[in-house]
XYZ file of C-alpha atoms in Angstrom:
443
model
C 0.000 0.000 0.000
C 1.446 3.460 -0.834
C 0.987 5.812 1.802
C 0.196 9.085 0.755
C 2.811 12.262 2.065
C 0.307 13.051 5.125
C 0.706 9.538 6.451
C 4.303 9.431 6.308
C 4.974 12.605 7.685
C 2.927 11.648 10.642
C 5.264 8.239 10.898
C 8.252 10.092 10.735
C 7.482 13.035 13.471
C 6.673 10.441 15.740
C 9.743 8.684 14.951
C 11.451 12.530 15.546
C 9.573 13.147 18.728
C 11.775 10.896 20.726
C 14.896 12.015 19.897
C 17.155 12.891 22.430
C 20.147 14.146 20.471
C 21.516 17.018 19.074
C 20.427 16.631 15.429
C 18.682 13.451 13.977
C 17.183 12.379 10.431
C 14.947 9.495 10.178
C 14.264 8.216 6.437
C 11.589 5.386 5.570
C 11.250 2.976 2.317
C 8.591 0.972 1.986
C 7.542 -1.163 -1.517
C 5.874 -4.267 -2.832
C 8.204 -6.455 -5.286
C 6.918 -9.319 -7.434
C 9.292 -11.421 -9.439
C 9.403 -14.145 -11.942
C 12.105 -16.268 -12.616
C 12.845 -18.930 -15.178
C 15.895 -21.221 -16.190
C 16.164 -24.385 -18.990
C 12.662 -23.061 -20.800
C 10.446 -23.578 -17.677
C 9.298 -21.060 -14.797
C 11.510 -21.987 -11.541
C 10.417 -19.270 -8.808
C 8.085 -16.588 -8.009
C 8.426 -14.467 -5.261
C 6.461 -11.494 -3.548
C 7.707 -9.327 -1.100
C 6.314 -6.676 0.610
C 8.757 -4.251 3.332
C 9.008 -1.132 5.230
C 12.554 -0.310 6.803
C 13.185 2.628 8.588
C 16.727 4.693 9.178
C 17.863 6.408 11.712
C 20.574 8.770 12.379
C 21.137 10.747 15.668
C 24.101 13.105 16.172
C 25.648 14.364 19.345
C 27.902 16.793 18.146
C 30.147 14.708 15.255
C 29.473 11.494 17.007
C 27.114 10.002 14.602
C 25.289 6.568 15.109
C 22.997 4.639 13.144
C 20.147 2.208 13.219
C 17.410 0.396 11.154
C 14.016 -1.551 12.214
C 10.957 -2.354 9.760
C 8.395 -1.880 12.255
C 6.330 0.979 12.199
C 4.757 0.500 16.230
C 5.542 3.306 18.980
C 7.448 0.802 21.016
C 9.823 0.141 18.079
C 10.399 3.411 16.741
C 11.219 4.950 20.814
C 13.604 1.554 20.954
C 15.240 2.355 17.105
C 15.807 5.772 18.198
C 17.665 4.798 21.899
C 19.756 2.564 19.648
C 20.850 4.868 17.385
C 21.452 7.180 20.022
C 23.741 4.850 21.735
C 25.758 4.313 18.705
C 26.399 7.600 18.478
C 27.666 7.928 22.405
C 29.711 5.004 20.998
C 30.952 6.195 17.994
C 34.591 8.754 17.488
C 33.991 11.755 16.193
C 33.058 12.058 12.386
C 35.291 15.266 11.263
C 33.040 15.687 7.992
C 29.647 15.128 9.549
C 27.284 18.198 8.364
C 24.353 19.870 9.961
C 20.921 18.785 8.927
C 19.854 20.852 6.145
C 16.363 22.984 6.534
C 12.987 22.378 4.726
C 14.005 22.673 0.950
C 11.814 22.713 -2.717
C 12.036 19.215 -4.899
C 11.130 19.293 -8.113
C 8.429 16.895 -9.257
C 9.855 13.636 -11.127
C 7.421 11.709 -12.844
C 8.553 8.373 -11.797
C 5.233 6.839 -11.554
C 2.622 5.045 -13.667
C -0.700 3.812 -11.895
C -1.162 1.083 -14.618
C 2.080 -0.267 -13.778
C 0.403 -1.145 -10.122
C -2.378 -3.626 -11.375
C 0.644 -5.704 -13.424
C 0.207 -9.199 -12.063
C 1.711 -12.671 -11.783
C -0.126 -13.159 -14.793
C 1.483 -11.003 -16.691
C 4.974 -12.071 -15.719
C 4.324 -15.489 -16.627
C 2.794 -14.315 -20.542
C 6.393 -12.524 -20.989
C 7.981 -15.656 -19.505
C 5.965 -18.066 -22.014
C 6.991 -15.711 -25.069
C 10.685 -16.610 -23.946
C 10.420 -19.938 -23.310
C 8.523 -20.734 -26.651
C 10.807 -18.853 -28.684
C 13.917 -20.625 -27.224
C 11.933 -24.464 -27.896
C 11.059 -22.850 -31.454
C 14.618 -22.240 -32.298
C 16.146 -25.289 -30.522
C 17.374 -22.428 -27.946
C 17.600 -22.548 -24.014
C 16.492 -19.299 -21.845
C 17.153 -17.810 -18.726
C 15.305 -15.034 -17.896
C 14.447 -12.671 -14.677
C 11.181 -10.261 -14.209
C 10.277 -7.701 -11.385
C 8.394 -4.964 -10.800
C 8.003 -3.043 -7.972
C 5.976 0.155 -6.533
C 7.475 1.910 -3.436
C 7.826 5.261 -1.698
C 10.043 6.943 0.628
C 10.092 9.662 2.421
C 12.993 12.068 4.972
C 12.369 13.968 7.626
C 15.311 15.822 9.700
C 15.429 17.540 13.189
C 16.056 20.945 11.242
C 12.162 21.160 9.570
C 13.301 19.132 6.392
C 10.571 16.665 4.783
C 10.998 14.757 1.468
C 8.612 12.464 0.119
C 8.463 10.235 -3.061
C 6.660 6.882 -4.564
C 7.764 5.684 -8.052
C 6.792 2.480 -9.925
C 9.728 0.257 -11.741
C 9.392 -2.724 -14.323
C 13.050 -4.466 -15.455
C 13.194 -7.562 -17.794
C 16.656 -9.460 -18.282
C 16.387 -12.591 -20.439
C 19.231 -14.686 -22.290
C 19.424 -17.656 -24.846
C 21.993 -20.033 -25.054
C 22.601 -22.520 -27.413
C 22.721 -26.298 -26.500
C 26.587 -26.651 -26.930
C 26.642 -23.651 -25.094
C 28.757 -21.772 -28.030
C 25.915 -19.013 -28.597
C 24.750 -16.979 -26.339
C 22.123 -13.563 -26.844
C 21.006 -11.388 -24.089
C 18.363 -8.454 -24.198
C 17.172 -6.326 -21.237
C 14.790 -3.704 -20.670
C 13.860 -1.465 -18.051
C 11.224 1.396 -17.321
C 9.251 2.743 -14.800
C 6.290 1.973 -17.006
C 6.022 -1.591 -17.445
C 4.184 -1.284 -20.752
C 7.505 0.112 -22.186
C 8.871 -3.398 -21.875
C 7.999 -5.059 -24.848
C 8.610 -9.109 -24.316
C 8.280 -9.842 -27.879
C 11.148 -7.653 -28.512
C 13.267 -8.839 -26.066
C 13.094 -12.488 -26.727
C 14.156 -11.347 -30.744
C 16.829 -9.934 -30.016
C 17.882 -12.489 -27.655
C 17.381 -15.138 -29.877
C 18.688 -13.145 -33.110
C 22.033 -13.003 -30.679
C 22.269 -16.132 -29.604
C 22.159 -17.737 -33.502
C 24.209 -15.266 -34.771
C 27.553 -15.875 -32.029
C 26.941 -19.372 -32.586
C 30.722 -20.949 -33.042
C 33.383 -17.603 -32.785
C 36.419 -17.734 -33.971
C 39.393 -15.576 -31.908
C 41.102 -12.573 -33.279
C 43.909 -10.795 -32.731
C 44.294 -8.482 -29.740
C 44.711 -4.753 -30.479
C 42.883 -1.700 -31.471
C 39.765 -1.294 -33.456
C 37.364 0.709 -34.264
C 34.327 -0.723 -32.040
C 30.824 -0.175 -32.139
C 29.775 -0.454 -28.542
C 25.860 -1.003 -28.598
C 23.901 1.164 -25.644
C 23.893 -1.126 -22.616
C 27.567 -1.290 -23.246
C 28.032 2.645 -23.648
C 25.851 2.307 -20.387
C 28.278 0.742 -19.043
C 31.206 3.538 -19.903
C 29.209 5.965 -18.780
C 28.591 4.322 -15.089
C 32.407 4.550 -15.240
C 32.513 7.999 -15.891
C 29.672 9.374 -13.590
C 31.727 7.301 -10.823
C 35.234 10.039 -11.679
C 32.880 13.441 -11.578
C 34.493 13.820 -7.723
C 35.557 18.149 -7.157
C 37.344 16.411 -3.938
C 39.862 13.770 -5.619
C 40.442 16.059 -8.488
C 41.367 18.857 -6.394
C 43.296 16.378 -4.636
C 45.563 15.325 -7.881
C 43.584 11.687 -7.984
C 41.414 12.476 -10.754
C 41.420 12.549 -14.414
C 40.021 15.791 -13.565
C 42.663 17.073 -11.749
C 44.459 20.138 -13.520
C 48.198 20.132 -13.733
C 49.566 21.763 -10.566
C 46.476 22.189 -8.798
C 42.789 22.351 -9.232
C 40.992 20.936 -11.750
C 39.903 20.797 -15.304
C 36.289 22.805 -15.215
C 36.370 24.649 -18.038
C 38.524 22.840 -20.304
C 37.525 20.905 -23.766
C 38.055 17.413 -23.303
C 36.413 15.458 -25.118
C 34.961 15.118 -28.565
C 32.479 18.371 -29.345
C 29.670 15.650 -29.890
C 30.027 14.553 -26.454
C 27.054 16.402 -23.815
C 26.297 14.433 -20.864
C 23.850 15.307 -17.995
C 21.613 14.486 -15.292
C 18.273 15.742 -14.791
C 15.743 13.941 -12.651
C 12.581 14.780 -14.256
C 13.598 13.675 -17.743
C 10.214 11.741 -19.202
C 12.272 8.260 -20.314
C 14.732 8.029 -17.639
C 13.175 9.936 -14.314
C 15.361 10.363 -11.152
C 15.422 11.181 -7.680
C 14.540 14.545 -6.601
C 17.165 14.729 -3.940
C 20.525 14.014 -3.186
C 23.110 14.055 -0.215
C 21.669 14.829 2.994
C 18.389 16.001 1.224
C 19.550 18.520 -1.042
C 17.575 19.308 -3.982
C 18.516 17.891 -7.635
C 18.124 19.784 -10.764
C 19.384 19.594 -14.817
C 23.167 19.634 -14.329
C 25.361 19.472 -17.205
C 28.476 17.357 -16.713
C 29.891 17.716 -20.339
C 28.773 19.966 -23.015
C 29.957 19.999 -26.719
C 33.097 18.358 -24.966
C 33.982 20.815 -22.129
C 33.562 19.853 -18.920
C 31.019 22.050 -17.028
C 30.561 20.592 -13.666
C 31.779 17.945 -11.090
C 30.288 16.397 -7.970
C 30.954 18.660 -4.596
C 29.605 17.184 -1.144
C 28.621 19.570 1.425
C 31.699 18.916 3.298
C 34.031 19.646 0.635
C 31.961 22.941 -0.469
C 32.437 24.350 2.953
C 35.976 23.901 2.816
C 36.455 25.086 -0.547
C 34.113 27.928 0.223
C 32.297 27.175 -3.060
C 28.968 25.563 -3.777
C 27.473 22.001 -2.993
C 26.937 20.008 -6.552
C 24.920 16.776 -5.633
C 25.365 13.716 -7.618
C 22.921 13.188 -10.369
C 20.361 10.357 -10.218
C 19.992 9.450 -13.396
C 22.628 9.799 -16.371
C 22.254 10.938 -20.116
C 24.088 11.574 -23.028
C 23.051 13.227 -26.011
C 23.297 11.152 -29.334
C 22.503 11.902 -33.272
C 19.846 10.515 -35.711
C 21.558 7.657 -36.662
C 19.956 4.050 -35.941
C 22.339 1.372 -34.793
C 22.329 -0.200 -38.240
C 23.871 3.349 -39.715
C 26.783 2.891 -37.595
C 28.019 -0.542 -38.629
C 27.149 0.108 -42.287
C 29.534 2.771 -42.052
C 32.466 0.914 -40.327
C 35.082 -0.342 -43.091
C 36.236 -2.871 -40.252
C 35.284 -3.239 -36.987
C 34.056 -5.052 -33.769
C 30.664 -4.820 -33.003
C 30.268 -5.166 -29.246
C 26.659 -6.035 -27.413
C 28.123 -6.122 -23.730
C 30.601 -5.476 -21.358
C 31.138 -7.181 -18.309
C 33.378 -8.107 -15.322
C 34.449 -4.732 -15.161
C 37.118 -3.359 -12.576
C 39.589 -0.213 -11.987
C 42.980 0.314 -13.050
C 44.038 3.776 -12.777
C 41.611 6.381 -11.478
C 44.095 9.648 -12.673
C 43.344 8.233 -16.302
C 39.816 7.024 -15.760
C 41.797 3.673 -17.356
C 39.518 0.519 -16.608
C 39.330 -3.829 -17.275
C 36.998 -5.821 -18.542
C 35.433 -8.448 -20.736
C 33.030 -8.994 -23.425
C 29.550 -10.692 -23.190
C 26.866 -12.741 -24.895
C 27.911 -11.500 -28.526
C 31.002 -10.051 -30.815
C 31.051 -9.510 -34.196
C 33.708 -8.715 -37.147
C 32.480 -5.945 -39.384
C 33.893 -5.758 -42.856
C 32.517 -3.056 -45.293
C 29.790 -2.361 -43.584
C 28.345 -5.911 -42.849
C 28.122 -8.088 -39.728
C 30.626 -10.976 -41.342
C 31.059 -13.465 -38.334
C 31.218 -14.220 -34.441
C 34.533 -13.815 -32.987
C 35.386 -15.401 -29.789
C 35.305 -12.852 -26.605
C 38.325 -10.386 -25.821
C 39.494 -8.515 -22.545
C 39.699 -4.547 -23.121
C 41.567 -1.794 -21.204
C 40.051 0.919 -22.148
C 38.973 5.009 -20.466
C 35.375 6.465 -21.016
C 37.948 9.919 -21.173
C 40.070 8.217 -24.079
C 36.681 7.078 -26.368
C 34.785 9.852 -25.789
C 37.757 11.969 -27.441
C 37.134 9.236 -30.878
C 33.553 9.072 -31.209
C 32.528 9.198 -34.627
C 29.071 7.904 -34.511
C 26.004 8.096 -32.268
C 22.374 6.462 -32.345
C 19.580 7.587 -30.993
C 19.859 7.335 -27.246
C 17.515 4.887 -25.296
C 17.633 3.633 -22.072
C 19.935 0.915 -21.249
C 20.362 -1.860 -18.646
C 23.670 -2.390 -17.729
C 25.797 -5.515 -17.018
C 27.331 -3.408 -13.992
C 26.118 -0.127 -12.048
C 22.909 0.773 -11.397
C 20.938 4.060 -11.835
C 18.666 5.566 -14.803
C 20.837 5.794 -17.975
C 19.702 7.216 -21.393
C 22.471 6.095 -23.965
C 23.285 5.916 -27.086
C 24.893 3.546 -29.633
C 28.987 5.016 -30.012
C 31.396 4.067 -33.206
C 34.295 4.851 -31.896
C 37.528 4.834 -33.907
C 39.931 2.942 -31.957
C 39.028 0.701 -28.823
C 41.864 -1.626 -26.927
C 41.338 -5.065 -26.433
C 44.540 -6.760 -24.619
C 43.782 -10.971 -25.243
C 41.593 -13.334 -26.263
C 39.139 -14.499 -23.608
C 37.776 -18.187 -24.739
C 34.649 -18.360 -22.497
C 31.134 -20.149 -23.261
């Protein structure tokens, strides 16, 4: 049951009204998930799940404890607040703690879709059957995961602060093997409108894959141009959202970090076809409306025409830079062109075509510089034509070095990611020169 602002405002001051300490923010989530699971072309689980947890945090001074319940009773909440209470008497002092902020504006993110409520087990198991006869059709077997959710939450601080939100989410991951296990497709989708998730699709493309990277054949390591399909630019840009830190650049860890001292705002970096930014009430990708200790989120530009415009700036660090707090971004987005996926390998003499990335970890943070592999589907392109499956490859590679090559964009959409989380509207990239480092025979 969503509970409507009034409610939870009246859960939270009562949670407030025994506090004891100096400052104290209580925050409460509270959803029903239903899932679907299936594995070897048959439905394996279902599941339902319905919580409320509660957070509390009470400060005496800069000692700063913690503590969580999901019971909603008088008795509870008086016993969640002594315990975070104690923590805090436990607890050293916390030399970047912050003061609460006061009540602030959100902006209104339209993150939720009433039809999305009434989507039922039902439902889940129609998408489910479209996977499972498509993978007995083509001699295929699937694997595939469906939930959808509807939740709020809401903030309150000791400072007059209240925050309140209830958003609806739908995600679909599904992929096809073959029965030697040589081919392998994958296709995801996620929303907050579940009707934007279009099983039919999905289990296309993740057959289409699967058929198609039937029996690879390795290549040589090195560079090539790549087209990196949008989950995987996804991907990238998860990377790159993870780097927009004021702190570590003024600190010399950053890519962003100027020569001598401070950092690179200002400068053109990248590519002027590169413009990413956040913006939580963006109509296909939808984001929080607050941030770090409650503070409001608006349109930020990160990257426009190839300059960087902005990086990330807790409270802590504004105060001691004497400058302004810059929030994360909830959601992610780049611009991209009116090209379709199809323009870009047509117009790649010779290339890799690359559906996902995977596995991925951190190598040097000063040059954004990051490891991975390939996943579930890579392709030679010669002359403008998907010629054969090639056999998976590790890549070092920086979102700051291919965003300086990019000579093609799709249309963005949004993505689902192998890695990372978060609301991401991306587009298809050709970029001109992409590093893969050795072969990576995997099935």
């Amino acid at each position: 049951m969503i509970l409507p602002p009034s409610e939870v405002k009246d859960i939270l001051a009562q949670t407030l009204s025994y506090v004891k300490a100096d400052e104290a923010e209580v925050s409460i989530y509270a959803g029903l998930r239903e899932e679907l699971r299936f594995a070897r072309n048959m439905p394996i689980s279902c599941g339902y799940a319905d919580e409320t947890h509660i957070y509390i945090m009470c400060a005496f001074g800069q000692q700063v404890g913690y503590f969580s319940t999901t019971e909603t009773n008088a008795t509870a909440l008086e016993n969640a607040v002594r315990r975070a209470e104690d923590a805090a008497h436990l607890a050293p002092e916390s030399p970047e703690y912050m003061p609460r902020l006061g009540p602030q504006q959100y902006l209104h993110t339209p993150a939720w879709d009433a039809a999305s409520t009434h989507f039922s087990a039902h439902d889940r198991a129609r998408i489910a059957s479209l996977a499972i006869d498509g993978a007995r059709d083509t001699n295929l077997t699937s694997a595939g995961f469906f939930e959808n959710s509807q939740g709020y939450t809401g903030m309150m601080n000791t400072s007059g602060l209240f925050a309140y939100r209830c958003a609806t989410h739908a995600a679909y991951s599904l992929t096809m093997r073959t029965s030697d296990g040589m081919g392998s497709g994958w296709a995801a989708a996620e929303s907050f409108r579940v009707a934007a998730i279009d099983g039919g699709t999905i289990t296309k493309r993740a057959v289409e894959k699967a058929i198609q990277s039937q029996n690879p054949t390795p290549l040589e390591p090195g560079a090539y141009t790549v087209v990196l399909e949008p989950s995987a630019v996804g991907d990238m840009l998860n990377i790159f959202r993870g780097s927009l830190d004021r702190r570590a650049a003024d600190e010399g860890r950053s890519y962003f970090s100027n020569v001598g001292q401070g950092t690179k705002i200002g400068q053109t970096l990248f590519g002027d076809n590169i413009t990413i930014y956040s913006d939580p009430t963006h109509a296909i990708v939808p984001g929080w409306p607050w941030g770090e200790n409650g503070l409001p989120l608006h349109r930020t530009s990160w990257v426009e025409k190839g300059t960087l415009r902005n990086l990330v700036v807790s409270r802590y660090w504004a105060q001691q830079k004497n400058i302004e707090p810059m929030p994360h971004g909830s959601n992610i987005i780049m611009e991209g062109q009116e090209h379709t996926l199809d323009d870009l390998i047509a117009a790649t003499e010779r290339g890799l075509l690359v559906t996902s990335l995977w596995y991925i970890r951190g190598v040097d943070p000063q040059t954004m510089l990051h490891t991975g592999l390939t996943r579930d589907g890579v392709f030679l392109i010669e002359r403008g034509k998907v010629t054969r499956p090639v056999v998976n490859l590790r890549w070092n590679e920086s979102p700051a070095a291919i965003f300086k090559c990019v000579e093609m964009m799709s249309r963005p959409e949004r993505v689902v990611t192998r890695e990372g989380n978060g609301p991401i509207l991306a587009p298809a990239l050709k970029i001109k020169e992409f590093h893969f480092t050795s072969v990576s025979p995997s099935t």
